[in-house]
PDB file of C-alpha atoms in Angstrom:
ATOM      1  CA  MET R   1      -9.218   9.597 -13.670  1.00  0.00           C
ATOM      2  CA  THR R   2      -7.431  12.768 -14.518  1.00  0.00           C
ATOM      3  CA  ARG R   3      -4.669  14.502 -12.492  1.00  0.00           C
ATOM      4  CA  ASP R   4      -6.993  17.075 -11.380  1.00  0.00           C
ATOM      5  CA  ASP R   5      -9.592  14.513 -10.357  1.00  0.00           C
ATOM      6  CA  ALA R   6      -6.846  12.593  -8.403  1.00  0.00           C
ATOM      7  CA  LEU R   7      -5.877  15.750  -6.653  1.00  0.00           C
ATOM      8  CA  ALA R   8      -9.380  16.771  -5.773  1.00  0.00           C
ATOM      9  CA  GLY R   9      -9.974  13.132  -4.310  1.00  0.00           C
ATOM     10  CA  ARG R  10      -6.952  13.137  -2.136  1.00  0.00           C
ATOM     11  CA  ALA R  11      -7.700  16.535  -0.891  1.00  0.00           C
ATOM     12  CA  ALA R  12     -11.249  15.322  -0.060  1.00  0.00           C
ATOM     13  CA  PHE R  13      -9.828  12.468   1.859  1.00  0.00           C
ATOM     14  CA  ARG R  14      -7.284  14.598   3.772  1.00  0.00           C
ATOM     15  CA  THR R  15     -10.385  16.907   4.805  1.00  0.00           C
ATOM     16  CA  HIS R  16     -12.395  13.822   6.149  1.00  0.00           C
ATOM     17  CA  THR R  17      -9.410  12.557   7.876  1.00  0.00           C
ATOM     18  CA  ARG R  18      -8.950  15.657   9.739  1.00  0.00           C
ATOM     19  CA  ALA R  19     -12.555  15.441  10.570  1.00  0.00           C
ATOM     20  CA  VAL R  20     -12.021  11.757  12.025  1.00  0.00           C
ATOM     21  CA  LEU R  21      -8.854  12.780  13.930  1.00  0.00           C
ATOM     22  CA  ARG R  22     -11.308  15.779  15.602  1.00  0.00           C
ATOM     23  CA  ALA R  23     -14.152  13.129  16.455  1.00  0.00           C
ATOM     24  CA  PRO R  24     -12.601   9.686  16.135  1.00  0.00           C
ATOM     25  CA  HIS R  25     -15.894   8.024  17.485  1.00  0.00           C
ATOM     26  CA  GLY R  26     -18.282   9.733  15.103  1.00  0.00           C
ATOM     27  CA  ALA R  27     -19.962   7.355  12.679  1.00  0.00           C
ATOM     28  CA  PRO R  28     -20.742  10.336  10.077  1.00  0.00           C
ATOM     29  CA  GLN R  29     -17.078  11.357   9.921  1.00  0.00           C
ATOM     30  CA  HIS R  30     -15.924   7.900   9.294  1.00  0.00           C
ATOM     31  CA  LEU R  31     -18.511   6.925   6.845  1.00  0.00           C
ATOM     32  CA  ALA R  32     -17.851  10.237   4.793  1.00  0.00           C
ATOM     33  CA  ARG R  33     -14.119   9.322   4.923  1.00  0.00           C
ATOM     34  CA  LEU R  34     -14.948   5.809   3.420  1.00  0.00           C
ATOM     35  CA  GLN R  35     -16.985   7.549   0.665  1.00  0.00           C
ATOM     36  CA  SER R  36     -14.014   9.819  -0.177  1.00  0.00           C
ATOM     37  CA  ALA R  37     -11.654   6.735  -0.148  1.00  0.00           C
ATOM     38  CA  LEU R  38     -13.814   5.040  -2.739  1.00  0.00           C
ATOM     39  CA  GLN R  39     -12.974   7.867  -5.124  1.00  0.00           C
ATOM     40  CA  LEU R  40      -9.173   7.035  -4.778  1.00  0.00           C
ATOM     41  CA  PRO R  41      -7.514   4.463  -6.839  1.00  0.00           C
ATOM     42  CA  GLY R  42      -6.615   0.943  -5.490  1.00  0.00           C
ATOM     43  CA  ALA R  43      -7.834  -0.802  -2.273  1.00  0.00           C
ATOM     44  CA  GLU R  44      -5.283   0.643   0.225  1.00  0.00           C
ATOM     45  CA  PRO R  45      -7.190   3.955   1.087  1.00  0.00           C
ATOM     46  CA  VAL R  46     -10.473   2.118   1.524  1.00  0.00           C
ATOM     47  CA  GLN R  47      -8.943  -0.590   3.748  1.00  0.00           C
ATOM     48  CA  GLY R  48      -6.956   1.931   5.872  1.00  0.00           C
ATOM     49  CA  ALA R  49     -10.215   4.032   6.484  1.00  0.00           C
ATOM     50  CA  LEU R  50     -12.202   0.958   7.226  1.00  0.00           C
ATOM     51  CA  ALA R  51      -9.767  -0.337   9.604  1.00  0.00           C
ATOM     52  CA  ASP R  52      -9.853   3.279  11.540  1.00  0.00           C
ATOM     53  CA  LEU R  53     -13.626   2.895  11.632  1.00  0.00           C
ATOM     54  CA  PHE R  54     -13.337  -0.611  13.081  1.00  0.00           C
ATOM     55  CA  VAL R  55     -10.861   0.683  15.808  1.00  0.00           C
ATOM     56  CA  ALA R  56     -12.810   3.713  16.706  1.00  0.00           C
ATOM     57  CA  ALA R  57     -16.921   2.635  16.401  1.00  0.00           C
ATOM     58  CA  PRO R  58     -18.493   2.045  19.692  1.00  0.00           C
ATOM     59  CA  ALA R  59     -18.279  -1.352  20.819  1.00  0.00           C
ATOM     60  CA  GLY R  60     -21.921  -1.794  21.193  1.00  0.00           C
ATOM     61  CA  ASP R  61     -22.693  -0.827  17.715  1.00  0.00           C
ATOM     62  CA  PRO R  62     -21.759  -3.656  15.411  1.00  0.00           C
ATOM     63  CA  ALA R  63     -24.466  -2.438  12.827  1.00  0.00           C
ATOM     64  CA  LEU R  64     -22.226   0.421  11.832  1.00  0.00           C
ATOM     65  CA  ARG R  65     -19.249  -1.813  11.139  1.00  0.00           C
ATOM     66  CA  ARG R  66     -21.193  -4.070   9.081  1.00  0.00           C
ATOM     67  CA  ASN R  67     -22.855  -1.321   6.957  1.00  0.00           C
ATOM     68  CA  ALA R  68     -19.362   0.441   6.610  1.00  0.00           C
ATOM     69  CA  LEU R  69     -18.208  -2.925   5.287  1.00  0.00           C
ATOM     70  CA  GLN R  70     -21.028  -3.627   2.934  1.00  0.00           C
ATOM     71  CA  LEU R  71     -20.239  -0.001   1.568  1.00  0.00           C
ATOM     72  CA  VAL R  72     -16.626  -0.655   0.607  1.00  0.00           C
ATOM     73  CA  GLN R  73     -16.373  -4.728   0.277  1.00  0.00           C
ATOM     74  CA  SER R  74     -16.385  -4.775  -3.724  1.00  0.00           C
ATOM     75  CA  ARG R  75     -13.200  -2.756  -3.253  1.00  0.00           C
ATOM     76  CA  LEU R  76     -11.326  -4.867  -0.814  1.00  0.00           C
ATOM     77  CA  ASN R  77      -9.124  -8.112  -1.595  1.00  0.00           C
ATOM     78  CA  PRO R  78     -11.568 -11.071  -0.594  1.00  0.00           C
ATOM     79  CA  TYR R  79      -9.240 -12.181   2.163  1.00  0.00           C
ATOM     80  CA  VAL R  80      -9.316  -8.770   3.538  1.00  0.00           C
ATOM     81  CA  ALA R  81     -12.910  -8.631   3.322  1.00  0.00           C
ATOM     82  CA  ASP R  82     -13.227 -12.039   5.276  1.00  0.00           C
ATOM     83  CA  SER R  83     -10.978 -10.581   8.119  1.00  0.00           C
ATOM     84  CA  PHE R  84     -13.056  -7.370   8.492  1.00  0.00           C
ATOM     85  CA  SER R  85     -16.287  -9.657   8.211  1.00  0.00           C
ATOM     86  CA  ARG R  86     -15.097 -11.852  11.242  1.00  0.00           C
ATOM     87  CA  HIS R  87     -14.941  -8.807  13.313  1.00  0.00           C
ATOM     88  CA  ALA R  88     -17.713  -6.860  12.149  1.00  0.00           C
ATOM     89  CA  GLY R  89     -20.345  -8.544  14.466  1.00  0.00           C
ATOM     90  CA  ASN R  90     -17.968  -8.587  17.674  1.00  0.00           C
ATOM     91  CA  ALA R  91     -19.017  -6.746  20.509  1.00  0.00           C
ATOM     92  CA  THR R  92     -15.415  -5.121  21.256  1.00  0.00           C
ATOM     93  CA  ARG R  93     -13.635  -2.932  18.890  1.00  0.00           C
ATOM     94  CA  LEU R  94     -10.779  -4.034  16.630  1.00  0.00           C
ATOM     95  CA  PRO R  95      -7.257  -3.433  18.525  1.00  0.00           C
ATOM     96  CA  ALA R  96      -5.425  -0.302  17.548  1.00  0.00           C
ATOM     97  CA  ILE R  97      -2.548  -2.620  16.165  1.00  0.00           C
ATOM     98  CA  ASN R  98      -3.907  -4.953  13.957  1.00  0.00           C
ATOM     99  CA  PRO R  99      -2.999  -6.689  10.492  1.00  0.00           C
ATOM    100  CA  MET R 100      -5.864  -4.894   8.653  1.00  0.00           C
ATOM    101  CA  ALA R 101      -4.419  -1.335   8.985  1.00  0.00           C
ATOM    102  CA  THR R 102      -2.595   0.101   5.968  1.00  0.00           C
ATOM    103  CA  ARG R 103      -0.422   3.387   5.593  1.00  0.00           C
ATOM    104  CA  TRP R 104      -3.596   5.229   5.075  1.00  0.00           C
ATOM    105  CA  SER R 105      -4.889   4.627   8.629  1.00  0.00           C
ATOM    106  CA  VAL R 106      -4.520   7.274  11.290  1.00  0.00           C
ATOM    107  CA  LEU R 107      -6.282   5.648  14.211  1.00  0.00           C
ATOM    108  CA  ALA R 108      -5.090   1.998  13.551  1.00  0.00           C
ATOM    109  CA  GLN R 109      -1.646   0.853  13.098  1.00  0.00           C
ATOM    110  CA  PRO R 110      -0.382  -2.322  11.068  1.00  0.00           C
ATOM    111  CA  SER R 111       0.849  -4.911  13.287  1.00  0.00           C
ATOM    112  CA  ALA R 112       4.390  -6.175  13.585  1.00  0.00           C
ATOM    113  CA  GLY R 113       3.274  -9.450  11.826  1.00  0.00           C
ATOM    114  CA  VAL R 114       2.317  -7.605   8.699  1.00  0.00           C
ATOM    115  CA  PRO R 115       5.097  -8.069   6.051  1.00  0.00           C
ATOM    116  CA  ALA R 116       7.448  -4.936   5.730  1.00  0.00           C
ATOM    117  CA  ARG R 117       6.525  -4.383   2.123  1.00  0.00           C
ATOM    118  CA  VAL R 118       3.095  -4.263   3.146  1.00  0.00           C
ATOM    119  CA  ARG R 119       3.805  -1.850   6.023  1.00  0.00           C
ATOM    120  CA  ARG R 120       6.039   0.505   3.983  1.00  0.00           C
ATOM    121  CA  ALA R 121       4.572  -0.016   0.284  1.00  0.00           C
ATOM    122  CA  GLY R 122       1.267  -1.609  -0.242  1.00  0.00           C
ATOM    123  CA  SER R 123       0.566  -3.874  -3.422  1.00  0.00           C
ATOM    124  CA  ASP R 124      -0.930  -0.821  -5.463  1.00  0.00           C
ATOM    125  CA  ASP R 125       2.454   0.980  -4.840  1.00  0.00           C
ATOM    126  CA  SER R 126       4.366  -2.019  -5.943  1.00  0.00           C
ATOM    127  CA  ARG R 127       2.232  -2.522  -8.976  1.00  0.00           C
ATOM    128  CA  ARG R 128       2.502   1.272  -9.671  1.00  0.00           C
ATOM    129  CA  LEU R 129       6.229   1.377  -9.487  1.00  0.00           C
ATOM    130  CA  ALA R 130       6.981  -1.781 -11.286  1.00  0.00           C
ATOM    131  CA  ALA R 131       4.946  -0.290 -14.290  1.00  0.00           C
ATOM    132  CA  ASN R 132       6.620   3.239 -14.009  1.00  0.00           C
ATOM    133  CA  VAL R 133      10.103   1.654 -14.367  1.00  0.00           C
ATOM    134  CA  VAL R 134       9.122  -0.798 -17.291  1.00  0.00           C
ATOM    135  CA  ASP R 135       7.510   2.209 -19.251  1.00  0.00           C
ATOM    136  CA  ALA R 136      10.626   4.240 -18.622  1.00  0.00           C
ATOM    137  CA  LEU R 137      13.307   1.632 -19.842  1.00  0.00           C
ATOM    138  CA  TYR R 138      11.003   0.813 -22.760  1.00  0.00           C
ATOM    139  CA  GLY R 139      10.683   4.105 -24.210  1.00  0.00           C
ATOM    140  CA  GLY R 140      11.767   6.923 -21.849  1.00  0.00           C
ATOM    141  CA  GLU R 141      14.438   9.683 -22.317  1.00  0.00           C
ATOM    142  CA  VAL R 142      17.759   8.138 -21.279  1.00  0.00           C
ATOM    143  CA  MET R 143      18.560  10.238 -18.361  1.00  0.00           C
ATOM    144  CA  GLU R 144      15.161  10.112 -17.079  1.00  0.00           C
ATOM    145  CA  ALA R 145      15.126   6.359 -17.269  1.00  0.00           C
ATOM    146  CA  SER R 146      18.318   6.080 -15.610  1.00  0.00           C
ATOM    147  CA  ARG R 147      17.005   7.998 -12.503  1.00  0.00           C
ATOM    148  CA  ILE R 148      13.722   6.078 -12.634  1.00  0.00           C
ATOM    149  CA  GLU R 149      15.553   2.780 -12.485  1.00  0.00           C
ATOM    150  CA  ALA R 150      17.989   3.648  -9.925  1.00  0.00           C
ATOM    151  CA  ALA R 151      14.953   5.002  -7.539  1.00  0.00           C
ATOM    152  CA  PHE R 152      13.217   1.798  -8.415  1.00  0.00           C
ATOM    153  CA  LEU R 153      16.179  -0.342  -7.221  1.00  0.00           C
ATOM    154  CA  GLY R 154      16.559   1.571  -4.195  1.00  0.00           C
ATOM    155  CA  HIS R 155      12.997   1.039  -3.191  1.00  0.00           C
ATOM    156  CA  CYS R 156      12.921  -2.516  -3.822  1.00  0.00           C
ATOM    157  CA  VAL R 157      15.939  -2.786  -1.370  1.00  0.00           C
ATOM    158  CA  SER R 158      15.033  -0.227   1.295  1.00  0.00           C
ATOM    159  CA  CYS R 159      11.341  -1.513   1.378  1.00  0.00           C
ATOM    160  CA  GLN R 160      12.112  -5.048   0.723  1.00  0.00           C
ATOM    161  CA  ASP R 161       9.643  -4.955  -2.069  1.00  0.00           C
ATOM    162  CA  LYS R 162       9.838  -8.150  -3.606  1.00  0.00           C
ATOM    163  CA  LEU R 163       6.563  -7.934  -5.417  1.00  0.00           C
ATOM    164  CA  ALA R 164       7.417  -4.879  -7.328  1.00  0.00           C
ATOM    165  CA  PHE R 165      10.846  -6.380  -8.398  1.00  0.00           C
ATOM    166  CA  MET R 166       9.239  -9.586  -9.650  1.00  0.00           C
ATOM    167  CA  LEU R 167       6.545  -7.618 -11.555  1.00  0.00           C
ATOM    168  CA  ALA R 168       9.118  -5.225 -12.870  1.00  0.00           C
ATOM    169  CA  MET R 169      11.370  -8.322 -14.156  1.00  0.00           C
ATOM    170  CA  ARG R 170       8.623 -10.055 -15.609  1.00  0.00           C
ATOM    171  CA  ASP R 171       7.488  -7.422 -17.723  1.00  0.00           C
ATOM    172  CA  LEU R 172      10.819  -6.508 -18.922  1.00  0.00           C
ATOM    173  CA  ARG R 173      11.604 -10.045 -20.126  1.00  0.00           C
ATOM    174  CA  ARG R 174       8.364 -10.030 -21.881  1.00  0.00           C
ATOM    175  CA  ALA R 175       9.194  -6.841 -23.552  1.00  0.00           C
ATOM    176  CA  GLY R 176      12.905  -8.093 -24.373  1.00  0.00           C
ATOM    177  CA  ILE R 177      14.555  -5.390 -22.439  1.00  0.00           C
ATOM    178  CA  SER R 178      17.965  -6.250 -20.884  1.00  0.00           C
ATOM    179  CA  VAL R 179      19.015  -5.083 -17.593  1.00  0.00           C
ATOM    180  CA  ASP R 180      22.432  -4.766 -16.036  1.00  0.00           C
ATOM    181  CA  ALA R 181      24.136  -6.373 -13.063  1.00  0.00           C
ATOM    182  CA  ARG R 182      22.521  -3.990 -10.458  1.00  0.00           C
ATOM    183  CA  TRP R 183      19.019  -5.824 -11.071  1.00  0.00           C
ATOM    184  CA  THR R 184      21.263  -9.197 -10.436  1.00  0.00           C
ATOM    185  CA  ARG R 185      22.465  -8.223  -7.506  1.00  0.00           C
ATOM    186  CA  VAL R 186      18.988  -6.662  -5.924  1.00  0.00           C
ATOM    187  CA  ALA R 187      17.605 -10.197  -6.998  1.00  0.00           C
ATOM    188  CA  GLU R 188      20.105 -12.186  -5.068  1.00  0.00           C
ATOM    189  CA  TRP R 189      19.902  -9.813  -1.951  1.00  0.00           C
ATOM    190  CA  LEU R 190      16.232 -10.456  -1.955  1.00  0.00           C
ATOM    191  CA  GLN R 191      16.365 -14.261  -2.405  1.00  0.00           C
ATOM    192  CA  GLN R 192      19.135 -14.669   0.359  1.00  0.00           C
ATOM    193  CA  ARG R 193      17.449 -12.754   3.032  1.00  0.00           C
ATOM    194  CA  ASP R 194      14.115 -12.890   4.749  1.00  0.00           C
ATOM    195  CA  VAL R 195      12.374 -10.066   2.517  1.00  0.00           C
ATOM    196  CA  PHE R 196      10.075  -9.297   5.693  1.00  0.00           C
ATOM    197  CA  GLY R 197      12.897  -9.240   8.250  1.00  0.00           C
ATOM    198  CA  ALA R 198      15.439  -6.514   9.519  1.00  0.00           C
ATOM    199  CA  GLN R 199      15.630  -3.023   8.090  1.00  0.00           C
ATOM    200  CA  HIS R 200      18.885  -2.183   6.131  1.00  0.00           C
ATOM    201  CA  GLY R 201      20.652   1.373   6.259  1.00  0.00           C
ATOM    202  CA  ASP R 202      21.389   3.641   3.120  1.00  0.00           C
ATOM    203  CA  GLU R 203      24.955   2.150   2.693  1.00  0.00           C
ATOM    204  CA  ALA R 204      23.593  -1.230   1.860  1.00  0.00           C
ATOM    205  CA  VAL R 205      21.066   0.225  -0.520  1.00  0.00           C
ATOM    206  CA  ALA R 206      23.898   2.301  -2.462  1.00  0.00           C
ATOM    207  CA  GLY R 207      26.261  -0.730  -2.538  1.00  0.00           C
ATOM    208  CA  LEU R 208      23.511  -2.792  -4.182  1.00  0.00           C
ATOM    209  CA  VAL R 209      22.052  -0.351  -6.576  1.00  0.00           C
ATOM    210  CA  LEU R 210      25.163   1.808  -7.597  1.00  0.00           C
TER     211      LEU R 210
END
């Protein structure tokens, strides 16, 4: 996908999102938004749009939920697809606060039981950020690589993104790239705390990554 394609896809998704907000119970609006989500990379846009449909679809129309799930099922994590499937035939709507919602949802909201990393940065973001920092440290311009590295470590702490950190460390080791003491401090911080727990302020982040 080219950069222009990505921008066009996001613009289309935003257009259909506004249509859903104007008519939250309208099946055509939700289905059109799901179609636009399929044009975006990763599973999160699709999952978030589907969660909105399951929240807003008329309670007496389970066929709409089943058809929507069938449309996008191949893009979903199998466990997520199973969760939606269990709700697809229900005569009641999915609660507005539920574990299937993502940051792409506008009618649904992730429940408090969903890990903080998933609420603030999904697995697609984690993989992208890890790949970016590895690429930068492997062959990027020194100043830019240093900026990307600092931003990445700050992200891992502020979003408690253990997945991104583990992926980056794995790939850096494979590439034979050495890292400095900041990485050790962040690793220890993530290991010593419940990475899905409390929020931490900017001062804590700065102390770890500077």
